[in-house]
Tab-separated table of C-alpha atoms in Angstrom:
chain	number	residue	atom	x	y	z
R	1	UNK	CA	-20.152	37.013	0.840
R	2	UNK	CA	-21.146	40.608	0.300
R	3	UNK	CA	-18.708	43.193	-1.001
R	4	UNK	CA	-18.819	46.594	0.706
R	5	UNK	CA	-18.722	49.516	-1.719
R	6	UNK	CA	-17.071	52.852	-1.050
R	7	UNK	CA	-16.104	55.906	-3.081
R	8	UNK	CA	-12.393	56.161	-3.967
R	9	UNK	CA	-11.882	59.111	-1.599
R	10	UNK	CA	-13.905	57.940	1.384
R	11	UNK	CA	-13.229	54.922	3.570
R	12	UNK	CA	-16.503	53.775	5.082
R	13	UNK	CA	-16.321	52.062	8.469
R	14	UNK	CA	-17.040	48.364	8.267
R	15	UNK	CA	-20.370	47.346	9.819
R	16	UNK	CA	-18.804	43.988	10.649
R	17	UNK	CA	-16.598	45.023	13.554
R	18	UNK	CA	-17.431	44.735	17.215
R	19	UNK	CA	-21.031	43.684	17.663
R	20	UNK	CA	-23.996	43.832	15.324
R	21	UNK	CA	-27.762	43.773	15.601
R	22	UNK	CA	-29.750	41.231	13.596
R	23	UNK	CA	-33.345	42.144	12.780
R	24	UNK	CA	-36.316	40.047	11.738
R	25	UNK	CA	-36.938	40.811	8.027
R	26	UNK	CA	-40.679	40.247	8.500
R	27	UNK	CA	-41.231	42.599	11.426
R	28	UNK	CA	-38.110	44.677	11.895
R	29	UNK	CA	-37.855	43.550	15.533
R	30	UNK	CA	-34.452	42.708	16.986
R	31	UNK	CA	-33.661	39.001	16.752
R	32	UNK	CA	-30.394	39.220	18.649
R	33	UNK	CA	-26.827	40.477	18.822
R	34	UNK	CA	-23.717	38.963	17.261
R	35	UNK	CA	-20.029	39.569	17.860
R	36	UNK	CA	-18.205	39.822	14.545
R	37	UNK	CA	-14.886	38.022	14.132
R	38	UNK	CA	-11.760	40.063	13.462
R	39	UNK	CA	-10.369	38.669	10.168
R	40	UNK	CA	-6.919	38.633	11.790
R	41	UNK	CA	-8.202	36.113	14.353
R	42	UNK	CA	-9.291	33.534	11.787
R	43	UNK	CA	-5.785	32.082	11.496
R	44	UNK	CA	-5.778	31.455	15.261
R	45	UNK	CA	-9.167	29.722	15.040
R	46	UNK	CA	-7.863	27.518	12.238
R	47	UNK	CA	-4.702	26.692	14.183
R	48	UNK	CA	-6.747	25.551	17.169
R	49	UNK	CA	-8.915	23.398	14.956
R	50	UNK	CA	-5.863	21.913	13.282
R	51	UNK	CA	-4.528	20.794	16.653
R	52	UNK	CA	-7.859	19.364	17.836
R	53	UNK	CA	-8.394	17.551	14.543
R	54	UNK	CA	-5.566	15.115	15.156
R	55	UNK	CA	-7.347	13.545	18.106
R	56	UNK	CA	-10.678	13.700	16.259
R	57	UNK	CA	-9.257	11.731	13.328
R	58	UNK	CA	-7.665	9.251	15.713
R	59	UNK	CA	-11.082	8.340	17.155
R	60	UNK	CA	-11.890	6.608	13.892
R	61	UNK	CA	-15.336	6.382	12.277
R	62	UNK	CA	-16.884	4.462	15.190
R	63	UNK	CA	-15.740	6.999	17.766
R	64	UNK	CA	-16.866	9.965	15.680
R	65	UNK	CA	-20.220	8.303	14.986
R	66	UNK	CA	-21.000	8.228	18.709
R	67	UNK	CA	-20.391	11.965	18.990
R	68	UNK	CA	-22.538	12.697	15.930
R	69	UNK	CA	-25.302	10.523	17.383
R	70	UNK	CA	-25.330	12.569	20.590
R	71	UNK	CA	-25.480	15.755	18.535
R	72	UNK	CA	-28.426	14.440	16.515
R	73	UNK	CA	-30.254	13.752	19.770
R	74	UNK	CA	-29.501	17.290	20.961
R	75	UNK	CA	-30.875	18.717	17.699
R	76	UNK	CA	-34.078	16.736	18.120
R	77	UNK	CA	-34.525	17.782	21.739
R	78	UNK	CA	-33.919	21.472	20.949
R	79	UNK	CA	-35.851	21.603	17.701
R	80	UNK	CA	-38.447	24.087	19.006
R	81	UNK	CA	-35.739	26.462	20.247
R	82	UNK	CA	-33.876	26.280	16.956
R	83	UNK	CA	-36.989	26.905	14.871
R	84	UNK	CA	-38.004	29.873	17.014
R	85	UNK	CA	-34.638	31.493	16.357
R	86	UNK	CA	-34.809	30.559	12.660
R	87	UNK	CA	-38.093	32.424	12.326
R	88	UNK	CA	-36.777	35.400	14.289
R	89	UNK	CA	-33.746	35.999	12.063
R	90	UNK	CA	-35.137	34.920	8.655
R	91	UNK	CA	-38.845	35.798	8.744
R	92	UNK	CA	-39.720	32.264	7.671
R	93	UNK	CA	-43.171	30.833	8.079
R	94	UNK	CA	-43.491	28.038	10.629
R	95	UNK	CA	-44.072	25.562	7.788
R	96	UNK	CA	-40.746	26.470	6.186
R	97	UNK	CA	-38.772	26.574	9.442
R	98	UNK	CA	-40.044	23.151	10.511
R	99	UNK	CA	-38.204	21.230	7.779
R	100	UNK	CA	-34.558	22.073	8.455
R	101	UNK	CA	-33.786	20.172	11.658
R	102	UNK	CA	-35.471	16.893	10.531
R	103	UNK	CA	-33.443	16.956	7.309
R	104	UNK	CA	-30.176	17.324	9.209
R	105	UNK	CA	-31.080	14.549	11.648
R	106	UNK	CA	-31.867	12.314	8.665
R	107	UNK	CA	-28.501	13.111	7.024
R	108	UNK	CA	-26.647	12.565	10.303
R	109	UNK	CA	-28.412	9.253	10.866
R	110	UNK	CA	-27.404	8.089	7.394
R	111	UNK	CA	-23.744	8.937	7.904
R	112	UNK	CA	-23.650	7.356	11.365
R	113	UNK	CA	-24.699	4.072	9.748
R	114	UNK	CA	-22.492	4.257	6.662
R	115	UNK	CA	-19.364	6.257	7.498
R	116	UNK	CA	-17.253	3.319	8.700
R	117	UNK	CA	-17.727	1.447	5.436
R	118	UNK	CA	-17.392	4.547	3.246
R	119	UNK	CA	-14.103	5.558	4.874
R	120	UNK	CA	-12.589	2.086	5.218
R	121	UNK	CA	-9.345	1.387	3.318
R	122	UNK	CA	-10.219	0.001	-0.084
R	123	UNK	CA	-8.308	-2.824	-1.737
R	124	UNK	CA	-7.737	-2.585	-5.471
R	125	UNK	CA	-6.967	-5.538	-7.735
R	126	UNK	CA	-3.829	-5.739	-9.805
R	127	UNK	CA	-4.336	-4.537	-13.363
R	128	UNK	CA	-2.181	-7.347	-14.789
R	129	UNK	CA	-1.302	-10.829	-13.477
R	130	UNK	CA	2.396	-10.069	-13.010
R	131	UNK	CA	1.457	-7.190	-10.650
R	132	UNK	CA	-0.405	-9.561	-8.332
R	133	UNK	CA	2.725	-9.641	-6.171
R	134	UNK	CA	1.633	-6.204	-4.898
R	135	UNK	CA	-1.186	-5.447	-2.469
R	136	UNK	CA	-2.816	-2.115	-3.359
R	137	UNK	CA	-4.859	-0.224	-0.755
R	138	UNK	CA	-6.505	3.205	-1.023
R	139	UNK	CA	-6.787	5.071	2.275
R	140	UNK	CA	-9.096	8.060	2.852
R	141	UNK	CA	-7.313	10.607	5.032
R	142	UNK	CA	-9.315	13.648	6.181
R	143	UNK	CA	-8.207	17.138	5.282
R	144	UNK	CA	-7.349	18.803	8.608
R	145	UNK	CA	-9.537	21.919	8.349
R	146	UNK	CA	-12.611	22.312	6.158
R	147	UNK	CA	-13.858	25.858	5.637
R	148	UNK	CA	-17.604	26.109	5.059
R	149	UNK	CA	-19.091	29.356	3.787
R	150	UNK	CA	-22.840	28.956	4.168
R	151	UNK	CA	-25.731	31.061	2.816
R	152	UNK	CA	-28.635	32.652	4.673
R	153	UNK	CA	-31.635	30.867	3.177
R	154	UNK	CA	-31.378	27.724	5.339
R	155	UNK	CA	-29.207	28.592	8.365
R	156	UNK	CA	-29.439	25.069	9.798
R	157	UNK	CA	-29.585	22.845	6.724
R	158	UNK	CA	-27.041	24.632	4.557
R	159	UNK	CA	-24.512	24.815	7.362
R	160	UNK	CA	-24.868	21.370	8.878
R	161	UNK	CA	-25.418	19.196	5.807
R	162	UNK	CA	-21.821	20.068	4.920
R	163	UNK	CA	-20.419	20.307	8.446
R	164	UNK	CA	-21.800	16.920	9.522
R	165	UNK	CA	-20.225	15.185	6.527
R	166	UNK	CA	-16.862	16.902	7.043
R	167	UNK	CA	-16.862	16.046	10.748
R	168	UNK	CA	-17.830	12.458	9.972
R	169	UNK	CA	-14.880	12.235	7.587
R	170	UNK	CA	-12.554	13.293	10.412
R	171	UNK	CA	-12.005	16.899	9.396
R	172	UNK	CA	-12.362	19.894	11.720
R	173	UNK	CA	-14.796	22.562	10.526
R	174	UNK	CA	-14.427	26.331	10.394
R	175	UNK	CA	-17.944	27.577	9.635
R	176	UNK	CA	-18.627	31.055	8.266
R	177	UNK	CA	-22.414	31.543	8.351
R	178	UNK	CA	-24.025	34.340	6.386
R	179	UNK	CA	-23.730	37.756	7.962
R	180	UNK	CA	-27.493	38.014	7.462
R	181	UNK	CA	-28.252	34.983	9.651
R	182	UNK	CA	-25.433	34.473	12.162
R	183	UNK	CA	-27.517	33.740	15.247
R	184	UNK	CA	-28.673	30.219	14.442
R	185	UNK	CA	-25.057	29.141	13.915
R	186	UNK	CA	-24.221	30.293	17.458
R	187	UNK	CA	-26.979	28.064	18.801
R	188	UNK	CA	-25.822	25.115	16.688
R	189	UNK	CA	-22.266	25.506	18.001
R	190	UNK	CA	-23.563	25.636	21.568
R	191	UNK	CA	-25.403	22.383	20.953
R	192	UNK	CA	-22.276	20.735	19.539
R	193	UNK	CA	-20.331	21.545	22.692
R	194	UNK	CA	-23.257	20.829	25.058
R	195	UNK	CA	-23.568	17.346	23.577
R	196	UNK	CA	-20.031	16.587	24.720
R	197	UNK	CA	-18.298	16.978	21.359
R	198	UNK	CA	-14.665	18.127	21.123
R	199	UNK	CA	-13.745	21.592	19.876
R	200	UNK	CA	-13.433	20.662	16.222
R	201	UNK	CA	-16.222	23.040	15.150
R	202	UNK	CA	-15.683	26.797	15.288
R	203	UNK	CA	-17.414	29.900	13.915
R	204	UNK	CA	-16.036	32.888	12.053
R	205	UNK	CA	-18.668	35.639	11.923
R	206	UNK	CA	-18.494	38.374	9.310
R	207	UNK	CA	-18.630	39.235	5.631
R	208	UNK	CA	-16.150	39.322	2.758
R	209	UNK	CA	-12.923	39.825	4.714
R	210	UNK	CA	-13.734	36.965	7.079
R	211	UNK	CA	-14.716	34.704	4.169
R	212	UNK	CA	-11.385	35.414	2.516
R	213	UNK	CA	-9.562	34.586	5.745
R	214	UNK	CA	-11.486	31.309	6.035
R	215	UNK	CA	-10.475	30.370	2.491
R	216	UNK	CA	-6.841	31.298	3.182
R	217	UNK	CA	-6.692	29.133	6.318
R	218	UNK	CA	-8.571	26.018	5.168
R	219	UNK	CA	-7.461	22.812	3.486
R	220	UNK	CA	-10.765	22.419	1.657
R	221	UNK	CA	-13.579	24.902	1.015
R	222	UNK	CA	-17.281	24.179	0.635
R	223	UNK	CA	-19.167	27.210	-0.637
R	224	UNK	CA	-22.895	27.525	-1.219
R	225	UNK	CA	-24.236	30.696	-2.803
R	226	UNK	CA	-24.446	32.630	-6.039
R	227	UNK	CA	-22.529	31.657	-9.156
R	228	UNK	CA	-20.791	35.047	-9.274
R	229	UNK	CA	-19.493	34.713	-5.723
R	230	UNK	CA	-18.536	31.093	-6.356
R	231	UNK	CA	-16.117	32.303	-9.034
R	232	UNK	CA	-14.505	34.653	-6.493
R	233	UNK	CA	-14.210	31.861	-3.933
R	234	UNK	CA	-12.519	29.631	-6.494
R	235	UNK	CA	-10.133	32.397	-7.544
R	236	UNK	CA	-9.142	33.018	-3.928
R	237	UNK	CA	-8.674	29.321	-3.210
R	238	UNK	CA	-6.522	28.931	-6.320
R	239	UNK	CA	-3.831	31.083	-4.714
R	240	UNK	CA	-2.944	28.151	-2.448
R	241	UNK	CA	-4.317	25.423	-4.723
R	242	UNK	CA	-6.967	24.714	-2.105
R	243	UNK	CA	-9.618	22.344	-3.475
R	244	UNK	CA	-13.204	23.598	-3.483
R	245	UNK	CA	-16.714	22.263	-3.826
R	246	UNK	CA	-19.288	24.756	-5.084
R	247	UNK	CA	-23.079	24.552	-4.970
R	248	UNK	CA	-24.233	27.635	-6.804
R	249	UNK	CA	-27.254	29.222	-8.428
R	250	UNK	CA	-30.112	27.523	-10.186
R	251	UNK	CA	-32.991	28.186	-12.548
R	252	UNK	CA	-34.643	24.816	-12.205
R	253	UNK	CA	-37.137	23.819	-14.907
R	254	UNK	CA	-40.242	21.707	-14.519
R	255	UNK	CA	-41.826	19.916	-17.492
R	256	UNK	CA	-45.493	18.909	-17.435
R	257	UNK	CA	-46.328	16.309	-20.091
R	258	UNK	CA	-49.770	15.693	-21.607
R	259	UNK	CA	-50.513	12.635	-19.456
R	260	UNK	CA	-49.438	14.194	-16.146
R	261	UNK	CA	-51.554	14.152	-13.000
R	262	UNK	CA	-52.387	17.850	-13.259
R	263	UNK	CA	-53.476	18.400	-9.671
R	264	UNK	CA	-50.316	16.733	-8.375
R	265	UNK	CA	-48.142	18.712	-10.785
R	266	UNK	CA	-49.820	22.001	-9.876
R	267	UNK	CA	-49.404	21.521	-6.132
R	268	UNK	CA	-45.799	20.433	-6.668
R	269	UNK	CA	-45.080	23.510	-8.758
R	270	UNK	CA	-46.570	25.843	-6.136
R	271	UNK	CA	-44.708	24.221	-3.268
R	272	UNK	CA	-41.493	23.957	-5.281
R	273	UNK	CA	-41.645	27.616	-6.297
R	274	UNK	CA	-42.967	29.211	-3.111
R	275	UNK	CA	-41.317	27.154	-0.350
R	276	UNK	CA	-39.169	29.493	1.749
R	277	UNK	CA	-40.598	32.368	-0.340
R	278	UNK	CA	-38.775	31.003	-3.375
R	279	UNK	CA	-35.392	31.381	-1.678
R	280	UNK	CA	-34.193	27.875	-2.449
R	281	UNK	CA	-31.410	26.923	-4.832
R	282	UNK	CA	-33.457	24.012	-6.205
R	283	UNK	CA	-36.790	25.828	-6.298
R	284	UNK	CA	-39.004	25.550	-9.371
R	285	UNK	CA	-38.195	28.745	-11.285
R	286	UNK	CA	-39.791	28.013	-14.674
R	287	UNK	CA	-42.427	25.591	-15.932
R	288	UNK	CA	-42.972	24.244	-19.467
R	289	UNK	CA	-46.432	22.742	-20.028
R	290	UNK	CA	-47.711	20.893	-23.092
R	291	UNK	CA	-50.431	22.992	-24.701
R	292	UNK	CA	-53.170	20.347	-24.404
R	293	UNK	CA	-53.065	20.565	-20.570
R	294	UNK	CA	-51.783	24.117	-20.204
R	295	UNK	CA	-55.084	25.813	-19.284
R	296	UNK	CA	-55.999	23.098	-16.809
R	297	UNK	CA	-52.578	23.292	-15.160
R	298	UNK	CA	-52.565	27.086	-14.886
R	299	UNK	CA	-56.034	27.116	-13.307
R	300	UNK	CA	-54.963	24.509	-10.731
R	301	UNK	CA	-51.821	26.500	-9.889
R	302	UNK	CA	-53.783	29.700	-9.335
R	303	UNK	CA	-56.227	27.924	-7.029
R	304	UNK	CA	-53.377	26.527	-4.960
R	305	UNK	CA	-51.517	29.843	-4.708
R	306	UNK	CA	-54.617	31.728	-3.603
R	307	UNK	CA	-54.876	29.454	-0.548
R	308	UNK	CA	-51.425	30.385	0.797
R	309	UNK	CA	-51.398	32.443	3.995
R	310	UNK	CA	-48.650	35.054	4.134
R	311	UNK	CA	-46.761	35.921	7.310
R	312	UNK	CA	-43.916	34.834	9.591
R	313	UNK	CA	-44.225	32.135	12.230
R	314	UNK	CA	-47.274	30.068	13.138
R	315	UNK	CA	-50.424	30.032	11.036
R	316	UNK	CA	-48.683	30.839	7.748
R	317	UNK	CA	-47.247	28.886	4.843
R	318	UNK	CA	-45.499	31.757	3.084
R	319	UNK	CA	-42.924	33.984	4.811
R	320	UNK	CA	-40.798	37.052	4.137
R	321	UNK	CA	-37.807	37.516	1.872
R	322	UNK	CA	-34.498	38.015	3.633
R	323	UNK	CA	-33.977	41.704	2.820
R	324	UNK	CA	-34.783	44.597	0.507
R	325	UNK	CA	-32.215	43.547	-2.095
R	326	UNK	CA	-33.952	40.201	-2.566
R	327	UNK	CA	-37.320	41.931	-2.868
R	328	UNK	CA	-35.803	44.267	-5.453
R	329	UNK	CA	-34.674	41.375	-7.689
R	330	UNK	CA	-38.142	39.837	-7.593
R	331	UNK	CA	-39.781	43.209	-8.315
R	332	UNK	CA	-37.480	43.799	-11.284
R	333	UNK	CA	-38.140	40.408	-12.822
R	334	UNK	CA	-41.907	40.783	-12.477
R	335	UNK	CA	-41.980	44.396	-13.611
R	336	UNK	CA	-39.857	43.705	-16.694
R	337	UNK	CA	-41.934	40.633	-17.597
R	338	UNK	CA	-45.191	42.569	-17.369
R	339	UNK	CA	-43.747	45.359	-19.501
R	340	UNK	CA	-42.752	42.781	-22.137
R	341	UNK	CA	-46.270	41.306	-22.375
R	342	UNK	CA	-46.500	38.784	-19.521
R	343	UNK	CA	-49.577	38.594	-17.286
R	344	UNK	CA	-49.609	38.167	-13.507
R	345	UNK	CA	-52.496	35.914	-12.487
R	346	UNK	CA	-51.657	36.303	-8.793
R	347	UNK	CA	-49.523	38.850	-6.968
R	348	UNK	CA	-47.431	40.995	-9.264
R	349	UNK	CA	-47.086	43.954	-6.928
R	350	UNK	CA	-45.545	44.451	-3.510
R	351	UNK	CA	-48.180	45.080	-0.848
R	352	UNK	CA	-48.165	48.191	1.292
R	353	UNK	CA	-46.972	47.837	4.879
R	354	UNK	CA	-43.873	46.735	6.727
R	355	UNK	CA	-41.708	43.690	6.220
R	356	UNK	CA	-39.837	42.243	3.255
R	357	UNK	CA	-42.848	40.510	1.770
R	358	UNK	CA	-43.618	39.950	-1.899
R	359	UNK	CA	-46.772	38.014	-2.827
R	360	UNK	CA	-46.645	34.639	-4.601
R	361	UNK	CA	-46.743	35.627	-8.268
R	362	UNK	CA	-47.869	33.379	-11.112
R	363	UNK	CA	-46.757	34.680	-14.523
R	364	UNK	CA	-48.057	33.518	-17.903
R	365	UNK	CA	-47.409	34.626	-21.495
R	366	UNK	CA	-43.694	34.450	-20.756
R	367	UNK	CA	-40.738	33.528	-22.960
R	368	UNK	CA	-36.966	33.400	-22.873
R	369	UNK	CA	-36.566	37.058	-23.751
R	370	UNK	CA	-37.610	37.812	-20.154
R	371	UNK	CA	-35.287	37.770	-17.131
R	372	UNK	CA	-37.885	35.849	-15.120
R	373	UNK	CA	-37.191	32.847	-17.377
R	374	UNK	CA	-33.416	33.126	-17.670
R	375	UNK	CA	-31.989	34.781	-14.540
R	376	UNK	CA	-32.131	33.293	-11.061
R	377	UNK	CA	-34.919	35.099	-9.212
R	378	UNK	CA	-34.593	33.478	-5.781
R	379	UNK	CA	-38.006	34.857	-4.999
R	380	UNK	CA	-41.702	33.875	-5.094
R	381	UNK	CA	-42.383	33.827	-8.835
R	382	UNK	CA	-43.755	30.984	-10.932
R	383	UNK	CA	-43.484	31.706	-14.675
R	384	UNK	CA	-45.375	29.188	-16.824
R	385	UNK	CA	-44.761	28.758	-20.559
R	386	UNK	CA	-46.883	26.825	-23.075
R	387	UNK	CA	-44.948	24.476	-25.386
R	388	UNK	CA	-46.010	22.531	-28.447
R	389	UNK	CA	-43.939	19.374	-27.962
R	390	UNK	CA	-41.748	17.417	-25.588
R	391	UNK	CA	-38.724	18.232	-27.731
R	392	UNK	CA	-39.444	21.939	-27.352
R	393	UNK	CA	-39.763	21.549	-23.589
R	394	UNK	CA	-36.410	19.766	-23.394
R	395	UNK	CA	-34.718	22.359	-25.594
R	396	UNK	CA	-36.025	25.257	-23.512
R	397	UNK	CA	-35.223	23.533	-20.235
R	398	UNK	CA	-31.614	23.129	-21.388
R	399	UNK	CA	-31.454	26.696	-22.695
R	400	UNK	CA	-29.887	27.994	-19.489
R	401	UNK	CA	-26.484	28.705	-18.012
R	402	UNK	CA	-27.648	26.793	-14.926
R	403	UNK	CA	-27.977	23.057	-14.359
R	404	UNK	CA	-28.819	22.246	-10.757
R	405	UNK	CA	-31.965	20.086	-10.848
R	406	UNK	CA	-35.253	19.659	-12.703
R	407	UNK	CA	-38.616	17.898	-12.563
R	408	UNK	CA	-40.709	15.937	-15.066
R	409	UNK	CA	-44.381	15.051	-14.548
R	410	UNK	CA	-46.018	12.179	-16.433
R	411	UNK	CA	-48.111	9.139	-15.540
R	412	UNK	CA	-45.759	7.156	-17.790
R	413	UNK	CA	-42.688	6.947	-15.545
R	414	UNK	CA	-40.547	5.289	-18.224
R	415	UNK	CA	-41.331	8.110	-20.628
R	416	UNK	CA	-40.484	10.618	-17.905
R	417	UNK	CA	-37.150	8.861	-17.332
R	418	UNK	CA	-36.378	9.112	-21.040
R	419	UNK	CA	-37.004	12.850	-20.842
R	420	UNK	CA	-35.012	13.160	-17.601
R	421	UNK	CA	-31.767	11.819	-19.061
R	422	UNK	CA	-31.911	14.466	-21.788
R	423	UNK	CA	-31.893	17.328	-19.274
R	424	UNK	CA	-28.550	18.954	-18.525
R	425	UNK	CA	-28.521	19.061	-14.734
R	426	UNK	CA	-27.310	17.242	-11.645
R	427	UNK	CA	-30.626	15.672	-10.598
R	428	UNK	CA	-34.112	15.149	-11.998
R	429	UNK	CA	-37.196	14.413	-9.894
R	430	UNK	CA	-40.040	12.529	-11.547
R	431	UNK	CA	-43.546	13.386	-10.341
R	432	UNK	CA	-42.056	15.363	-7.472
R	433	UNK	CA	-39.838	18.373	-6.786
R	434	UNK	CA	-36.803	18.904	-4.526
R	435	UNK	CA	-37.067	15.300	-3.270
R	436	UNK	CA	-33.513	14.481	-4.392
R	437	UNK	CA	-32.317	16.496	-1.377
R	438	UNK	CA	-33.751	13.807	0.883
R	439	UNK	CA	-32.095	10.968	-1.024
R	440	UNK	CA	-29.050	10.837	1.221
R	441	UNK	CA	-27.560	7.834	-0.560
R	442	UNK	CA	-27.065	9.854	-3.763
R	443	UNK	CA	-24.666	12.766	-4.330
R	444	UNK	CA	-26.114	16.217	-4.945
R	445	UNK	CA	-24.327	18.543	-7.341
R	446	UNK	CA	-24.852	20.944	-10.208
R	447	UNK	CA	-23.733	21.237	-13.811
R	448	UNK	CA	-22.627	24.302	-15.765
R	449	UNK	CA	-22.623	27.464	-13.608
R	450	UNK	CA	-24.618	25.697	-10.889
R	451	UNK	CA	-21.437	24.393	-9.363
R	452	UNK	CA	-18.731	21.776	-9.287
R	453	UNK	CA	-18.190	18.728	-7.151
R	454	UNK	CA	-20.883	17.102	-5.022
R	455	UNK	CA	-22.630	18.664	-2.070
R	456	UNK	CA	-23.559	15.735	0.146
R	457	UNK	CA	-24.946	12.238	-0.151
R	458	UNK	CA	-23.468	8.789	-0.536
R	459	UNK	CA	-19.844	7.895	0.017
R	460	UNK	CA	-18.961	10.773	-2.300
R	461	UNK	CA	-20.300	13.241	0.259
R	462	UNK	CA	-17.751	11.998	2.813
R	463	UNK	CA	-14.766	11.254	0.625
R	464	UNK	CA	-14.743	14.769	-0.822
R	465	UNK	CA	-13.311	15.916	2.523
R	466	UNK	CA	-10.486	13.387	2.308
R	467	UNK	CA	-7.197	13.000	0.485
R	468	UNK	CA	-6.572	9.653	-1.141
R	469	UNK	CA	-3.382	7.908	-0.098
R	470	UNK	CA	-2.333	4.770	-1.958
R	471	UNK	CA	-0.229	2.205	-0.115
R	472	UNK	CA	1.446	-0.467	-2.253
R	473	UNK	CA	2.831	-3.328	-0.169
R	474	UNK	CA	4.561	-6.573	-1.265
R	475	UNK	CA	2.740	-9.863	-0.992
R	476	UNK	CA	6.101	-11.580	-1.506
R	477	UNK	CA	9.713	-10.589	-2.200
R	478	UNK	CA	9.586	-12.599	-5.406
R	479	UNK	CA	10.237	-10.309	-8.365
R	480	UNK	CA	11.299	-7.331	-6.271
R	481	UNK	CA	13.844	-5.124	-8.015
R	482	UNK	CA	13.318	-6.669	-11.411
R	483	UNK	CA	13.711	-3.323	-13.173
R	484	UNK	CA	16.505	-1.906	-11.024
R	485	UNK	CA	19.757	-0.636	-12.595
R	486	UNK	CA	21.796	-3.434	-11.034
R	487	UNK	CA	20.264	-6.000	-13.393
R	488	UNK	CA	21.838	-6.807	-16.732
R	489	UNK	CA	20.549	-5.188	-19.902
R	490	UNK	CA	19.590	-8.637	-21.192
R	491	UNK	CA	17.440	-9.244	-18.113
R	492	UNK	CA	15.766	-5.851	-18.396
R	493	UNK	CA	14.980	-6.344	-22.100
R	494	UNK	CA	13.512	-9.781	-21.414
R	495	UNK	CA	11.343	-8.396	-18.591
R	496	UNK	CA	10.067	-5.483	-20.706
R	497	UNK	CA	9.225	-7.836	-23.562
R	498	UNK	CA	7.193	-10.040	-21.215
R	499	UNK	CA	5.421	-6.973	-19.734
R	500	UNK	CA	4.528	-5.712	-23.200
R	501	UNK	CA	3.202	-9.084	-24.325
R	502	UNK	CA	1.037	-9.508	-21.216
R	503	UNK	CA	-0.262	-5.942	-21.320
R	504	UNK	CA	-1.342	-6.353	-24.967
R	505	UNK	CA	-3.567	-9.387	-24.289
R	506	UNK	CA	-6.563	-7.220	-23.366
R	507	UNK	CA	-6.234	-4.652	-26.167
R	508	UNK	CA	-5.797	-7.403	-28.805
R	509	UNK	CA	-9.029	-9.070	-27.633
R	510	UNK	CA	-10.940	-5.785	-27.567
R	511	UNK	CA	-9.700	-4.755	-31.001
R	512	UNK	CA	-11.246	-7.808	-32.687
């Protein structure tokens, strides 16, 4: 959600009116044209969705599951077309582009199988015996319109992992893709309609003004992006007390213990740091290695990085960054680290030529005085720091404003688990990186400035799009009205004395 800047005396025309041209960041070639949404039209889009949502909710989980199944089939059949467009508007390598559609099909498949149970009314037991005359049921009612503001780094995955869950829950979805990558969303919407789905998914194309309109016209907002912008989203939503779920920035640590499989850890670090040119919220952004295996680990990392082939599309593992601003952040972090005494063992300088490329850069001799170890880079850097003990590694890993995910490598899995539960973050992968994203049964979310709420996964990933409605029904008329005003004071006092005595049974036992 970019903010356009202008001088106080000059009003610059918005580039997000009419139509816009989207260019490939790797080559500069035109990827396609997009028609920007007038912010004033967003309320009409939301109103249409609100009307269509009633019938969508009425289909129930089984009916919605059939529609989602058809959409998953469409995604699989059009995977090549989607990936071609992904590469054209993001500059991704073919290796990076190939992973988005399978992930979404996997998430959709999981929800198709589990949504009926997750959304079923839930009976709750009475807290005390005398309340057993009541039948308590919790119902999960979908919020009519969910606004999703998605980022540019994964135009398929980051849009649909939220949209699929919201649609499964029975909500209609108003999707605002990034203004940097709007084209893939158009194709995804076409597929939704071509697969015979109802018009409960709509797009709002644009930048800040459109994002604000989406927030103002939604009943729930899912935002994925930077921590700074997440604060602005939350502030805007607070005007109408609209609930939000935020998946924000990360500076994910990786800890390599003395007994780790070094080759495995090195390849994991390289993939975790360089996948999608480092433009991943859960990418490996800093590594702490025990000194006894530090040299061995660094050498293995350098060997792995030197094998990466740079370029967009087929035949490459490592693609372009999205634009010049992202290159600039990476350049600043590397430049400042080198000036402060760090060493670049690979990369370290932007190559001459066209395209928003920055080479995979391995940095050593780093510490927490450097931005490359404390600020989110969202670029292809891998800073590695030597530590003297596990306690030091844990302390440094937690020395961050972020808390999205982390990784621990050790042949002793139980020891790794003991380290994992001391890390302040939403998920920890042991002897792997990023794999928690594929664990669809578990919720994904961040701590600290990495977000609030859960992103997707498990029943939590569906129920977040619902309001809870409690229905309390009588099992019998016996005891009804026992505390009404029409009873005598003597009767009321007797009833309250009995209630107090029964309620104290549990506390008296626990207090012993």
